[in-house]
Amino acid sequence: MDPRNLGIGIIFLIENTVGILGNVSFLSYYLVIYFKKHTVKPLDLILMHLITVNFLIILSKGIGNTMTAFGLKHFFNDWSYQLFVYVLRVFRSMSVATFCLLSVFQASLISPRNSCWKNPRAKCPKDIGVYIFLSWILYIMVNVLFPLYMFIKLRMKNITKEIDFERYTDAGHDKITVSLYIAFSVFPELIYSVLITWSSSSMIVILYRHKQRVQHIRSPCAFHSNSTESTATKNILVRVFTFLAFYTLSTISHGCSALLSGQNWWLMKITIIISLSFPTLSPFVLMSKSAPFSRLY
């Protein structure tokens, strides 16, 4: 076996093992709570959905590339490969959309009653399931444009050759493909990133103002780096920085790989590692999500 494939395979294996164990543990925790209480809070529902989507990303993309790195080749024809890429795009889009929903919902949850969040906060809890369902429908319909266009193009060229699991399709990266990718993948993720940044900044401001308002109530010794507001602020910063950093790097690396048509072996492997980083780390980043908020409100 090629030493570089062995090294990359070990990295994939470690990343997948940590991600699967973390996501399964986190999801099992909420499932146990649900079976005990037979009810689930809106915030917990969002977290369960986010963990489930990230788990599916690891199962599909992570395990497949790990098997390929260790020499267990899987071959796709052009049609089945486009279907596989379509599924991954849907999972990635839902991961970003759900994280944005989590951030916006938490901002509405801790906002003052006289703020602009009052009406959304009143409606959001009972509609979370509907929002998630509509997001799935939207991204299933939007992302189908990519395989549909590639299928038509391949039929016109009559291409039927097989493609390695880790390879990009040879159908080409013309202006239409690039335009579709920017319009339906890059632009929405940019909007979500702006919403995540804005809602997280709003939470930090709200927490700071809350801390200032209760200064006369608490004793001086209560104001230290481990106060409830400080802990919540640190959790928000870590969560948002982790998400934005990995997804920005993932978008850049995917773009570079597309421009090079998947010819750079190291760039392809680094892209896969980066794209799996947030699904792997998300359960550990989100593990302390709710305690500061539940204590504040």
mmCIF file of C-alpha atoms in Angstrom:
data_model
loop_
_atom_site.group_PDB
_atom_site.id
_atom_site.type_symbol
_atom_site.label_atom_id
_atom_site.label_comp_id
_atom_site.label_asym_id
_atom_site.label_seq_id
_atom_site.Cartn_x
_atom_site.Cartn_y
_atom_site.Cartn_z
ATOM 1 C CA MET A 1 0.000 0.000 0.000
ATOM 2 C CA ASP A 2 1.165 3.517 -0.800
ATOM 3 C CA PRO A 3 2.502 5.100 2.442
ATOM 4 C CA ARG A 4 0.668 8.352 1.787
ATOM 5 C CA ASN A 5 -2.638 6.485 1.335
ATOM 6 C CA LEU A 6 -1.963 4.592 4.553
ATOM 7 C CA GLY A 7 -1.315 7.841 6.450
ATOM 8 C CA ILE A 8 -4.412 9.549 5.062
ATOM 9 C CA GLY A 9 -6.443 6.406 5.768
ATOM 10 C CA ILE A 10 -5.370 6.455 9.420
ATOM 11 C CA ILE A 11 -6.365 10.132 9.691
ATOM 12 C CA PHE A 12 -9.756 9.362 8.126
ATOM 13 C CA LEU A 13 -10.223 6.398 10.457
ATOM 14 C CA ILE A 14 -9.459 8.457 13.572
ATOM 15 C CA GLU A 15 -11.703 11.315 12.421
ATOM 16 C CA ASN A 16 -14.584 8.975 11.598
ATOM 17 C CA THR A 17 -14.261 7.005 14.843
ATOM 18 C CA VAL A 18 -14.278 10.158 16.985
ATOM 19 C CA GLY A 19 -17.150 11.635 14.979
ATOM 20 C CA ILE A 20 -19.325 8.523 15.089
ATOM 21 C CA LEU A 21 -18.794 7.955 18.822
ATOM 22 C CA GLY A 22 -19.409 11.616 19.648
ATOM 23 C CA ASN A 23 -22.532 11.974 17.525
ATOM 24 C CA VAL A 24 -24.027 8.641 18.614
ATOM 25 C CA SER A 25 -23.403 9.449 22.294
ATOM 26 C CA PHE A 26 -24.927 12.901 22.013
ATOM 27 C CA LEU A 27 -27.951 11.642 20.064
ATOM 28 C CA SER A 28 -28.459 8.734 22.488
ATOM 29 C CA TYR A 29 -28.522 11.184 25.396
ATOM 30 C CA TYR A 30 -31.456 13.085 23.882
ATOM 31 C CA LEU A 31 -33.269 9.915 22.852
ATOM 32 C CA VAL A 32 -33.112 8.644 26.446
ATOM 33 C CA ILE A 33 -34.566 11.952 27.658
ATOM 34 C CA TYR A 34 -37.323 11.738 25.049
ATOM 35 C CA PHE A 35 -38.344 8.197 25.993
ATOM 36 C CA LYS A 36 -38.417 9.162 29.670
ATOM 37 C CA LYS A 37 -40.447 12.359 29.268
ATOM 38 C CA HIS A 38 -42.191 11.588 25.942
ATOM 39 C CA THR A 39 -41.612 15.167 24.923
ATOM 40 C CA VAL A 40 -38.798 17.174 23.419
ATOM 41 C CA LYS A 41 -38.050 20.882 23.663
ATOM 42 C CA PRO A 42 -37.644 22.897 20.433
ATOM 43 C CA LEU A 43 -33.976 23.585 21.183
ATOM 44 C CA ASP A 44 -33.326 19.886 21.773
ATOM 45 C CA LEU A 45 -35.142 19.022 18.535
ATOM 46 C CA ILE A 46 -32.837 21.327 16.568
ATOM 47 C CA LEU A 47 -29.764 19.829 18.212
ATOM 48 C CA MET A 48 -30.939 16.260 17.571
ATOM 49 C CA HIS A 49 -31.505 17.082 13.910
ATOM 50 C CA LEU A 50 -28.104 18.775 13.553
ATOM 51 C CA ILE A 51 -26.319 15.808 15.124
ATOM 52 C CA THR A 52 -28.252 13.376 12.915
ATOM 53 C CA VAL A 53 -27.321 15.228 9.721
ATOM 54 C CA ASN A 54 -23.656 15.434 10.728
ATOM 55 C CA PHE A 55 -23.718 11.726 11.557
ATOM 56 C CA LEU A 56 -25.065 10.982 8.064
ATOM 57 C CA ILE A 57 -22.275 13.069 6.531
ATOM 58 C CA ILE A 58 -19.661 11.014 8.365
ATOM 59 C CA LEU A 59 -21.320 7.720 7.430
ATOM 60 C CA SER A 60 -21.577 8.561 3.743
ATOM 61 C CA LYS A 61 -18.502 10.620 2.969
ATOM 62 C CA GLY A 62 -16.175 9.649 5.798
ATOM 63 C CA ILE A 63 -16.465 5.869 5.751
ATOM 64 C CA GLY A 64 -16.434 5.692 1.952
ATOM 65 C CA ASN A 65 -13.215 7.682 1.640
ATOM 66 C CA THR A 66 -11.638 5.723 4.489
ATOM 67 C CA MET A 67 -12.292 2.458 2.670
ATOM 68 C CA THR A 68 -10.837 3.907 -0.523
ATOM 69 C CA ALA A 69 -7.705 5.122 1.266
ATOM 70 C CA PHE A 70 -7.075 1.586 2.560
ATOM 71 C CA GLY A 71 -7.401 0.138 -0.935
ATOM 72 C CA LEU A 72 -11.022 -1.030 -0.837
ATOM 73 C CA LYS A 73 -12.057 0.543 -4.121
ATOM 74 C CA HIS A 74 -15.623 1.409 -4.950
ATOM 75 C CA PHE A 75 -16.498 2.355 -8.483
ATOM 76 C CA PHE A 76 -19.365 4.445 -9.741
ATOM 77 C CA ASN A 77 -20.539 5.215 -13.210
ATOM 78 C CA ASP A 78 -21.250 8.860 -13.953
ATOM 79 C CA TRP A 79 -24.938 8.641 -13.050
ATOM 80 C CA SER A 80 -24.493 6.928 -9.675
ATOM 81 C CA TYR A 81 -21.592 9.221 -8.791
ATOM 82 C CA GLN A 82 -23.718 12.296 -9.433
ATOM 83 C CA LEU A 83 -26.433 10.777 -7.240
ATOM 84 C CA PHE A 84 -23.893 10.248 -4.441
ATOM 85 C CA VAL A 85 -22.629 13.845 -4.740
ATOM 86 C CA TYR A 86 -26.259 15.040 -4.731
ATOM 87 C CA VAL A 87 -26.936 13.273 -1.420
ATOM 88 C CA LEU A 88 -23.804 14.805 0.117
ATOM 89 C CA ARG A 89 -24.833 18.287 -1.062
ATOM 90 C CA VAL A 90 -28.254 17.868 0.571
ATOM 91 C CA PHE A 91 -26.666 16.748 3.853
ATOM 92 C CA ARG A 92 -24.176 19.630 3.818
ATOM 93 C CA SER A 93 -26.887 22.197 3.046
ATOM 94 C CA MET A 94 -29.083 20.855 5.844
ATOM 95 C CA SER A 95 -26.163 20.954 8.278
ATOM 96 C CA VAL A 96 -25.527 24.641 7.544
ATOM 97 C CA ALA A 97 -29.247 25.508 7.576
ATOM 98 C CA THR A 98 -29.840 23.686 10.885
ATOM 99 C CA PHE A 99 -26.867 25.369 12.554
ATOM 100 C CA CYS A 100 -28.223 28.722 11.400
ATOM 101 C CA LEU A 101 -31.648 27.797 12.817
ATOM 102 C CA LEU A 102 -29.991 26.859 16.117
ATOM 103 C CA SER A 103 -28.171 30.175 16.360
ATOM 104 C CA VAL A 104 -31.213 32.285 15.433
ATOM 105 C CA PHE A 105 -33.506 30.324 17.768
ATOM 106 C CA GLN A 106 -31.142 30.745 20.712
ATOM 107 C CA ALA A 107 -30.930 34.472 19.986
ATOM 108 C CA SER A 108 -34.728 34.702 20.087
ATOM 109 C CA LEU A 109 -34.842 32.541 23.218
ATOM 110 C CA ILE A 110 -32.751 34.884 25.358
ATOM 111 C CA SER A 111 -33.864 38.187 23.839
ATOM 112 C CA PRO A 112 -35.871 40.655 25.979
ATOM 113 C CA ARG A 113 -39.638 40.569 25.561
ATOM 114 C CA ASN A 114 -39.732 44.105 24.176
ATOM 115 C CA SER A 115 -37.230 43.342 21.421
ATOM 116 C CA CYS A 116 -37.847 42.709 17.727
ATOM 117 C CA TRP A 117 -37.577 38.973 18.491
ATOM 118 C CA LYS A 118 -40.844 38.914 20.475
ATOM 119 C CA ASN A 119 -43.130 37.637 17.714
ATOM 120 C CA PRO A 120 -40.683 35.103 16.223
ATOM 121 C CA ARG A 121 -40.011 33.745 19.710
ATOM 122 C CA ALA A 122 -43.732 33.212 20.289
ATOM 123 C CA LYS A 123 -44.179 31.237 17.059
ATOM 124 C CA CYS A 124 -40.869 29.457 16.702
ATOM 125 C CA PRO A 125 -41.185 26.600 19.260
ATOM 126 C CA LYS A 126 -44.265 25.013 17.723
ATOM 127 C CA ASP A 127 -43.009 25.477 14.164
ATOM 128 C CA ILE A 128 -39.490 24.068 14.455
ATOM 129 C CA GLY A 129 -40.524 20.712 13.013
ATOM 130 C CA VAL A 130 -42.235 22.439 10.081
ATOM 131 C CA TYR A 131 -39.166 24.585 9.385
ATOM 132 C CA ILE A 132 -36.922 21.535 9.334
ATOM 133 C CA PHE A 133 -39.296 19.595 7.070
ATOM 134 C CA LEU A 134 -39.583 22.503 4.615
ATOM 135 C CA SER A 135 -35.805 22.893 4.593
ATOM 136 C CA TRP A 136 -35.427 19.237 3.572
ATOM 137 C CA ILE A 137 -37.967 19.665 0.770
ATOM 138 C CA LEU A 138 -36.285 22.869 -0.410
ATOM 139 C CA TYR A 139 -32.776 21.437 -0.562
ATOM 140 C CA ILE A 140 -33.905 18.151 -2.097
ATOM 141 C CA MET A 141 -35.508 20.153 -4.902
ATOM 142 C CA VAL A 142 -32.739 22.732 -5.294
ATOM 143 C CA ASN A 143 -29.809 20.322 -5.286
ATOM 144 C CA VAL A 144 -31.458 18.026 -7.833
ATOM 145 C CA LEU A 145 -30.591 20.642 -10.469
ATOM 146 C CA PHE A 146 -26.926 19.540 -10.341
ATOM 147 C CA PRO A 147 -27.343 15.812 -11.136
ATOM 148 C CA LEU A 148 -30.163 16.600 -13.583
ATOM 149 C CA TYR A 149 -27.986 18.978 -15.559
ATOM 150 C CA MET A 150 -25.010 16.614 -15.477
ATOM 151 C CA PHE A 151 -27.232 13.707 -16.559
ATOM 152 C CA ILE A 152 -28.457 15.647 -19.577
ATOM 153 C CA LYS A 153 -24.922 16.672 -20.423
ATOM 154 C CA LEU A 154 -23.592 13.137 -20.125
ATOM 155 C CA ARG A 155 -26.428 11.791 -22.273
ATOM 156 C CA MET A 156 -25.504 14.300 -24.942
ATOM 157 C CA LYS A 157 -21.869 13.181 -24.795
ATOM 158 C CA ASN A 158 -22.795 9.505 -24.348
ATOM 159 C CA ILE A 159 -20.271 9.065 -21.491
ATOM 160 C CA THR A 160 -20.542 5.801 -19.564
ATOM 161 C CA LYS A 161 -17.074 5.235 -18.106
ATOM 162 C CA GLU A 162 -16.627 4.350 -14.434
ATOM 163 C CA ILE A 163 -15.335 6.780 -11.864
ATOM 164 C CA ASP A 164 -13.349 6.087 -8.730
ATOM 165 C CA PHE A 165 -15.093 6.880 -5.435
ATOM 166 C CA GLU A 166 -12.654 9.683 -4.642
ATOM 167 C CA ARG A 167 -12.577 11.270 -8.081
ATOM 168 C CA TYR A 168 -14.497 14.200 -9.360
ATOM 169 C CA THR A 169 -16.636 13.725 -12.433
ATOM 170 C CA ASP A 170 -15.020 14.379 -15.798
ATOM 171 C CA ALA A 171 -18.152 15.986 -17.181
ATOM 172 C CA GLY A 172 -16.428 19.364 -16.940
ATOM 173 C CA HIS A 173 -16.823 22.607 -15.036
ATOM 174 C CA ASP A 174 -18.467 24.911 -17.560
ATOM 175 C CA LYS A 175 -20.057 28.290 -16.906
ATOM 176 C CA ILE A 176 -23.502 26.812 -16.290
ATOM 177 C CA THR A 177 -22.202 24.390 -13.640
ATOM 178 C CA VAL A 178 -20.234 27.144 -11.894
ATOM 179 C CA SER A 179 -23.238 29.497 -12.015
ATOM 180 C CA LEU A 180 -25.529 26.847 -10.532
ATOM 181 C CA TYR A 181 -23.014 26.093 -7.787
ATOM 182 C CA ILE A 182 -22.657 29.761 -6.848
ATOM 183 C CA ALA A 183 -26.401 30.478 -6.986
ATOM 184 C CA PHE A 184 -27.673 27.439 -5.097
ATOM 185 C CA SER A 185 -24.735 26.476 -2.853
ATOM 186 C CA VAL A 186 -22.255 29.292 -2.204
ATOM 187 C CA PHE A 187 -24.720 32.194 -1.978
ATOM 188 C CA PRO A 188 -27.160 30.524 0.471
ATOM 189 C CA GLU A 189 -24.264 29.426 2.688
ATOM 190 C CA LEU A 190 -22.979 33.004 2.653
ATOM 191 C CA ILE A 191 -26.409 34.257 3.767
ATOM 192 C CA TYR A 192 -26.517 31.630 6.522
ATOM 193 C CA SER A 193 -23.038 32.648 7.684
ATOM 194 C CA VAL A 194 -24.144 36.281 7.927
ATOM 195 C CA LEU A 195 -27.242 35.262 9.926
ATOM 196 C CA ILE A 196 -25.156 33.081 12.246
ATOM 197 C CA THR A 197 -22.676 35.903 12.840
ATOM 198 C CA TRP A 198 -25.446 38.451 13.395
ATOM 199 C CA SER A 199 -27.505 36.297 15.765
ATOM 200 C CA SER A 200 -24.432 35.251 17.739
ATOM 201 C CA SER A 201 -23.313 38.872 18.053
ATOM 202 C CA SER A 202 -26.810 39.764 19.255
ATOM 203 C CA MET A 203 -26.624 37.052 21.927
ATOM 204 C CA ILE A 204 -23.284 38.339 23.155
ATOM 205 C CA VAL A 205 -24.669 41.882 23.402
ATOM 206 C CA ILE A 206 -27.794 40.644 25.219
ATOM 207 C CA LEU A 207 -25.689 38.641 27.683
ATOM 208 C CA TYR A 208 -23.440 41.628 28.338
ATOM 209 C CA ARG A 209 -26.430 43.917 28.988
ATOM 210 C CA HIS A 210 -28.005 41.293 31.234
ATOM 211 C CA LYS A 211 -24.815 41.108 33.263
ATOM 212 C CA GLN A 212 -24.749 44.879 33.629
ATOM 213 C CA ARG A 213 -28.389 44.986 34.775
ATOM 214 C CA VAL A 214 -27.914 42.455 37.564
ATOM 215 C CA GLN A 215 -24.678 43.883 38.941
ATOM 216 C CA HIS A 216 -26.508 45.510 41.849
ATOM 217 C CA ILE A 217 -28.167 42.199 42.762
ATOM 218 C CA ARG A 218 -25.191 39.876 42.797
ATOM 219 C CA SER A 219 -22.316 40.016 45.199
ATOM 220 C CA PRO A 220 -18.970 41.299 43.890
ATOM 221 C CA CYS A 221 -17.435 37.843 44.142
ATOM 222 C CA ALA A 222 -19.962 36.553 41.603
ATOM 223 C CA PHE A 223 -18.428 38.639 38.844
ATOM 224 C CA HIS A 224 -15.477 36.691 37.653
ATOM 225 C CA SER A 225 -14.518 34.903 34.461
ATOM 226 C CA ASN A 226 -16.711 31.913 35.303
ATOM 227 C CA SER A 227 -20.012 33.804 35.663
ATOM 228 C CA THR A 228 -23.049 32.490 33.805
ATOM 229 C CA GLU A 229 -22.934 35.251 31.186
ATOM 230 C CA SER A 230 -19.196 34.826 30.634
ATOM 231 C CA THR A 231 -19.565 31.063 30.234
ATOM 232 C CA ALA A 232 -22.407 31.487 27.752
ATOM 233 C CA THR A 233 -20.415 34.077 25.787
ATOM 234 C CA LYS A 234 -17.391 31.771 25.578
ATOM 235 C CA ASN A 235 -19.595 28.895 24.397
ATOM 236 C CA ILE A 236 -21.117 31.082 21.684
ATOM 237 C CA LEU A 237 -17.719 32.312 20.476
ATOM 238 C CA VAL A 238 -16.236 28.809 20.385
ATOM 239 C CA ARG A 239 -19.255 27.391 18.568
ATOM 240 C CA VAL A 240 -19.470 30.144 15.944
ATOM 241 C CA PHE A 241 -15.711 30.331 15.361
ATOM 242 C CA THR A 242 -15.503 26.556 14.918
ATOM 243 C CA PHE A 243 -18.382 26.491 12.454
ATOM 244 C CA LEU A 244 -17.322 29.497 10.378
ATOM 245 C CA ALA A 245 -13.660 28.474 10.295
ATOM 246 C CA PHE A 246 -14.250 24.924 9.073
ATOM 247 C CA TYR A 247 -17.018 25.732 6.637
ATOM 248 C CA THR A 248 -15.105 28.675 5.158
ATOM 249 C CA LEU A 249 -12.020 26.503 4.670
ATOM 250 C CA SER A 250 -14.212 23.733 3.262
ATOM 251 C CA THR A 251 -15.834 26.067 0.733
ATOM 252 C CA ILE A 252 -12.470 27.462 -0.360
ATOM 253 C CA SER A 253 -10.886 24.029 -0.703
ATOM 254 C CA HIS A 254 -13.900 22.669 -2.619
ATOM 255 C CA GLY A 255 -13.677 25.635 -4.975
ATOM 256 C CA CYS A 256 -9.959 25.122 -5.569
ATOM 257 C CA SER A 257 -10.490 21.395 -6.196
ATOM 258 C CA ALA A 258 -13.254 22.177 -8.681
ATOM 259 C CA LEU A 259 -11.054 24.643 -10.556
ATOM 260 C CA LEU A 260 -8.275 22.052 -10.750
ATOM 261 C CA SER A 261 -10.802 19.335 -11.759
ATOM 262 C CA GLY A 262 -9.629 17.131 -8.887
ATOM 263 C CA GLN A 263 -6.088 16.710 -10.233
ATOM 264 C CA ASN A 264 -4.245 17.663 -7.037
ATOM 265 C CA TRP A 265 -4.176 14.560 -4.788
ATOM 266 C CA TRP A 266 -3.167 16.382 -1.601
ATOM 267 C CA LEU A 267 -5.778 19.112 -2.081
ATOM 268 C CA MET A 268 -8.484 16.480 -2.534
ATOM 269 C CA LYS A 269 -7.543 14.707 0.691
ATOM 270 C CA ILE A 270 -7.214 17.927 2.685
ATOM 271 C CA THR A 271 -10.628 19.014 1.387
ATOM 272 C CA ILE A 272 -12.191 15.778 2.662
ATOM 273 C CA ILE A 273 -10.504 16.129 6.070
ATOM 274 C CA ILE A 274 -11.695 19.728 6.446
ATOM 275 C CA SER A 275 -15.247 18.954 5.299
ATOM 276 C CA LEU A 276 -15.506 16.207 7.936
ATOM 277 C CA SER A 277 -13.998 18.307 10.739
ATOM 278 C CA PHE A 278 -17.142 20.126 11.883
ATOM 279 C CA PRO A 279 -19.430 17.050 11.742
ATOM 280 C CA THR A 280 -16.780 15.292 13.843
ATOM 281 C CA LEU A 281 -16.317 18.067 16.406
ATOM 282 C CA SER A 282 -19.906 19.350 16.548
ATOM 283 C CA PRO A 283 -21.142 17.109 19.407
ATOM 284 C CA PHE A 284 -18.238 18.217 21.602
ATOM 285 C CA VAL A 285 -18.738 21.889 20.694
ATOM 286 C CA LEU A 286 -22.507 21.708 21.324
ATOM 287 C CA MET A 287 -22.343 19.586 24.462
ATOM 288 C CA SER A 288 -22.520 22.575 26.821
ATOM 289 C CA LYS A 289 -24.981 24.516 24.688
ATOM 290 C CA SER A 290 -28.054 24.734 26.894
ATOM 291 C CA ALA A 291 -26.941 25.077 30.506
ATOM 292 C CA PRO A 292 -26.029 28.803 30.435
ATOM 293 C CA PHE A 293 -29.238 29.695 28.595
ATOM 294 C CA SER A 294 -31.490 27.658 30.852
ATOM 295 C CA ARG A 295 -30.010 29.290 33.914
ATOM 296 C CA LEU A 296 -30.449 32.778 32.492
ATOM 297 C CA TYR A 297 -34.075 32.439 31.310
#
